[in-house]
């Protein structure tokens, strides 16, 4: 039988829809190759739908719980061991500190490697429209818009053709899901066999 090379593998040409899948590149984004030492290779990527975003946020909650726990110990110690009373300036300051810590985690993770810890298992990246790393300014604005809206900006992902949230549109960024690297998916080793 004939074989078609697809993503580093030889597959039988009779596989249903393979040729049309390989020819339909409209939803793919060419990712710019960089010489930086990030752990992500930028091959091709697709817009990440709302489900992947929610999974990554759920995963990101795990390290953030620990970080916020330790920061609350520090804030409690600074406040003399007394919890913040709702409606006071200290309570407002505490909320501002927590919001800033979560923002610093999201912004610096995405700035340094294009993704947070929760995005890595699902190969998600935050990039600009041309595939480059987003700037600190755009990532800060992206976080502010998303968090101050209570996450409602994510609902726009359901209607946008590129699955961007309103915070992505406002900052010129998009969240993409990379294709798996050939040979690594499904537990295959990328090392050549003898």
GROMACS .gro file of C-alpha atoms in nm:
model
  194
    1UNK     CA    1   0.000   0.000   0.000
    2UNK     CA    2   0.096   0.363  -0.042
    3UNK     CA    3   0.223   0.548   0.262
    4UNK     CA    4   0.185   0.916   0.347
    5UNK     CA    5   0.436   1.089   0.575
    6UNK     CA    6   0.246   1.266   0.848
    7UNK     CA    7   0.411   1.440   1.143
    8UNK     CA    8   0.717   1.219   1.131
    9UNK     CA    9   0.529   0.889   1.085
   10UNK     CA   10   0.443   0.681   0.781
   11UNK     CA   11   0.071   0.604   0.769
   12UNK     CA   12  -0.126   0.406   0.511
   13UNK     CA   13  -0.279   0.641   0.254
   14UNK     CA   14  -0.609   0.461   0.291
   15UNK     CA   15  -0.664   0.606   0.638
   16UNK     CA   16  -0.996   0.784   0.613
   17UNK     CA   17  -0.964   1.159   0.579
   18UNK     CA   18  -0.587   1.172   0.632
   19UNK     CA   19  -0.515   1.358   0.311
   20UNK     CA   20  -0.786   1.614   0.377
   21UNK     CA   21  -0.659   1.659   0.735
   22UNK     CA   22  -0.307   1.722   0.613
   23UNK     CA   23  -0.427   1.967   0.347
   24UNK     CA   24  -0.663   2.164   0.575
   25UNK     CA   25  -0.421   2.400   0.748
   26UNK     CA   26  -0.664   2.690   0.801
   27UNK     CA   27  -0.689   2.641   1.178
   28UNK     CA   28  -0.314   2.596   1.230
   29UNK     CA   29  -0.078   2.868   1.342
   30UNK     CA   30   0.284   2.855   1.239
   31UNK     CA   31   0.483   2.901   1.556
   32UNK     CA   32   0.807   3.093   1.532
   33UNK     CA   33   1.112   2.890   1.629
   34UNK     CA   34   1.322   3.054   1.898
   35UNK     CA   35   1.671   2.998   2.027
   36UNK     CA   36   1.567   3.052   2.388
   37UNK     CA   37   1.603   2.775   2.641
   38UNK     CA   38   1.235   2.718   2.701
   39UNK     CA   39   1.102   2.368   2.742
   40UNK     CA   40   0.852   2.411   2.460
   41UNK     CA   41   0.919   2.348   2.095
   42UNK     CA   42   0.699   2.556   1.871
   43UNK     CA   43   0.583   2.350   1.578
   44UNK     CA   44   0.221   2.398   1.480
   45UNK     CA   45  -0.061   2.491   1.709
   46UNK     CA   46  -0.437   2.515   1.707
   47UNK     CA   47  -0.663   2.757   1.896
   48UNK     CA   48  -0.731   2.623   2.245
   49UNK     CA   49  -1.100   2.587   2.320
   50UNK     CA   50  -1.265   2.675   2.650
   51UNK     CA   51  -1.237   2.322   2.791
   52UNK     CA   52  -0.856   2.323   2.771
   53UNK     CA   53  -0.846   2.665   2.938
   54UNK     CA   54  -1.065   2.546   3.225
   55UNK     CA   55  -0.854   2.233   3.271
   56UNK     CA   56  -0.536   2.439   3.289
   57UNK     CA   57  -0.691   2.681   3.540
   58UNK     CA   58  -0.798   2.387   3.757
   59UNK     CA   59  -0.446   2.246   3.745
   60UNK     CA   60  -0.299   2.591   3.821
   61UNK     CA   61  -0.510   2.608   4.136
   62UNK     CA   62  -0.293   2.338   4.297
   63UNK     CA   63   0.035   2.533   4.322
   64UNK     CA   64  -0.157   2.854   4.385
   65UNK     CA   65  -0.328   2.705   4.691
   66UNK     CA   66   0.013   2.635   4.843
   67UNK     CA   67   0.151   2.977   4.748
   68UNK     CA   68  -0.153   3.157   4.888
   69UNK     CA   69  -0.143   2.944   5.203
   70UNK     CA   70   0.213   3.053   5.281
   71UNK     CA   71   0.141   3.415   5.191
   72UNK     CA   72  -0.156   3.410   5.428
   73UNK     CA   73   0.075   3.289   5.708
   74UNK     CA   74   0.302   3.586   5.639
   75UNK     CA   75   0.011   3.832   5.629
   76UNK     CA   76  -0.132   3.685   5.947
   77UNK     CA   77   0.204   3.721   6.122
   78UNK     CA   78   0.238   4.081   6.001
   79UNK     CA   79  -0.110   4.159   6.134
   80UNK     CA   80  -0.023   4.027   6.481
   81UNK     CA   81  -0.193   3.690   6.441
   82UNK     CA   82  -0.537   3.846   6.397
   83UNK     CA   83  -0.742   3.766   6.087
   84UNK     CA   84  -0.853   4.050   5.864
   85UNK     CA   85  -1.191   4.196   5.954
   86UNK     CA   86  -1.418   4.230   5.648
   87UNK     CA   87  -1.461   4.586   5.525
   88UNK     CA   88  -1.136   4.717   5.676
   89UNK     CA   89  -0.834   4.859   5.499
   90UNK     CA   90  -0.634   4.552   5.606
   91UNK     CA   91  -0.887   4.320   5.442
   92UNK     CA   92  -0.868   4.521   5.120
   93UNK     CA   93  -0.487   4.513   5.135
   94UNK     CA   94  -0.493   4.136   5.191
   95UNK     CA   95  -0.716   4.081   4.887
   96UNK     CA   96  -0.489   4.308   4.681
   97UNK     CA   97  -0.184   4.106   4.788
   98UNK     CA   98  -0.351   3.775   4.697
   99UNK     CA   99  -0.464   3.915   4.359
  100UNK     CA  100  -0.109   4.039   4.292
  101UNK     CA  101   0.046   3.703   4.383
  102UNK     CA  102  -0.186   3.512   4.149
  103UNK     CA  103  -0.117   3.771   3.878
  104UNK     CA  104   0.259   3.748   3.925
  105UNK     CA  105   0.239   3.370   3.893
  106UNK     CA  106   0.035   3.390   3.571
  107UNK     CA  107   0.222   3.680   3.411
  108UNK     CA  108   0.579   3.571   3.482
  109UNK     CA  109   0.512   3.207   3.398
  110UNK     CA  110   0.367   3.306   3.061
  111UNK     CA  111   0.640   3.564   2.999
  112UNK     CA  112   0.929   3.332   3.076
  113UNK     CA  113   0.805   3.014   2.912
  114UNK     CA  114   0.480   3.096   2.734
  115UNK     CA  115   0.279   2.884   2.977
  116UNK     CA  116   0.194   2.825   3.340
  117UNK     CA  117   0.237   2.494   3.518
  118UNK     CA  118  -0.128   2.412   3.447
  119UNK     CA  119  -0.085   2.471   3.073
  120UNK     CA  120   0.209   2.233   3.028
  121UNK     CA  121   0.031   1.895   3.045
  122UNK     CA  122  -0.211   2.007   2.774
  123UNK     CA  123   0.055   2.180   2.557
  124UNK     CA  124  -0.109   2.524   2.584
  125UNK     CA  125   0.078   2.846   2.511
  126UNK     CA  126  -0.007   3.215   2.530
  127UNK     CA  127   0.144   3.386   2.227
  128UNK     CA  128   0.099   3.694   2.013
  129UNK     CA  129  -0.076   3.672   1.677
  130UNK     CA  130   0.258   3.609   1.502
  131UNK     CA  131   0.356   3.330   1.742
  132UNK     CA  132   0.606   3.525   1.953
  133UNK     CA  133   0.612   3.542   2.332
  134UNK     CA  134   0.370   3.797   2.471
  135UNK     CA  135   0.511   4.107   2.642
  136UNK     CA  136   0.484   4.174   3.015
  137UNK     CA  137   0.254   4.469   2.944
  138UNK     CA  138   0.009   4.262   2.741
  139UNK     CA  139   0.017   3.976   2.992
  140UNK     CA  140  -0.052   4.213   3.284
  141UNK     CA  141  -0.342   4.369   3.096
  142UNK     CA  142  -0.467   4.023   2.998
  143UNK     CA  143  -0.465   3.910   3.362
  144UNK     CA  144  -0.632   4.228   3.485
  145UNK     CA  145  -0.915   4.207   3.231
  146UNK     CA  146  -0.974   3.836   3.289
  147UNK     CA  147  -0.965   3.849   3.669
  148UNK     CA  148  -1.161   4.171   3.716
  149UNK     CA  149  -1.437   4.040   3.491
  150UNK     CA  150  -1.468   3.730   3.707
  151UNK     CA  151  -1.368   3.514   3.413
  152UNK     CA  152  -1.672   3.612   3.206
  153UNK     CA  153  -1.443   3.720   2.920
  154UNK     CA  154  -1.376   3.349   2.860
  155UNK     CA  155  -1.731   3.298   2.735
  156UNK     CA  156  -1.637   3.482   2.417
  157UNK     CA  157  -1.425   3.175   2.329
  158UNK     CA  158  -1.747   2.996   2.245
  159UNK     CA  159  -1.831   3.248   1.970
  160UNK     CA  160  -1.494   3.359   1.829
  161UNK     CA  161  -1.363   3.168   1.526
  162UNK     CA  162  -1.011   3.167   1.673
  163UNK     CA  163  -1.145   3.074   2.019
  164UNK     CA  164  -1.007   3.394   2.176
  165UNK     CA  165  -1.149   3.542   2.492
  166UNK     CA  166  -1.219   3.915   2.512
  167UNK     CA  167  -0.898   3.956   2.712
  168UNK     CA  168  -0.707   3.790   2.425
  169UNK     CA  169  -0.866   4.023   2.170
  170UNK     CA  170  -0.794   4.332   2.383
  171UNK     CA  171  -0.426   4.242   2.427
  172UNK     CA  172  -0.350   4.087   2.087
  173UNK     CA  173  -0.271   3.746   2.235
  174UNK     CA  174  -0.415   3.401   2.183
  175UNK     CA  175  -0.398   3.071   2.362
  176UNK     CA  176  -0.299   2.785   2.139
  177UNK     CA  177  -0.259   2.412   2.182
  178UNK     CA  178   0.056   2.268   2.027
  179UNK     CA  179   0.058   1.948   1.828
  180UNK     CA  180   0.239   1.668   2.010
  181UNK     CA  181   0.601   1.626   1.912
  182UNK     CA  182   0.640   1.327   1.680
  183UNK     CA  183   0.762   1.018   1.861
  184UNK     CA  184   0.675   1.148   2.207
  185UNK     CA  185   0.299   1.101   2.200
  186UNK     CA  186   0.138   0.782   2.328
  187UNK     CA  187   0.448   0.686   2.526
  188UNK     CA  188   0.675   0.633   2.225
  189UNK     CA  189   1.037   0.716   2.288
  190UNK     CA  190   1.199   0.969   2.059
  191UNK     CA  191   1.527   0.778   2.077
  192UNK     CA  192   1.610   0.584   1.761
  193UNK     CA  193   1.577   0.210   1.783
  194UNK     CA  194   1.866  -0.017   1.689
   0.00000   0.00000   0.00000
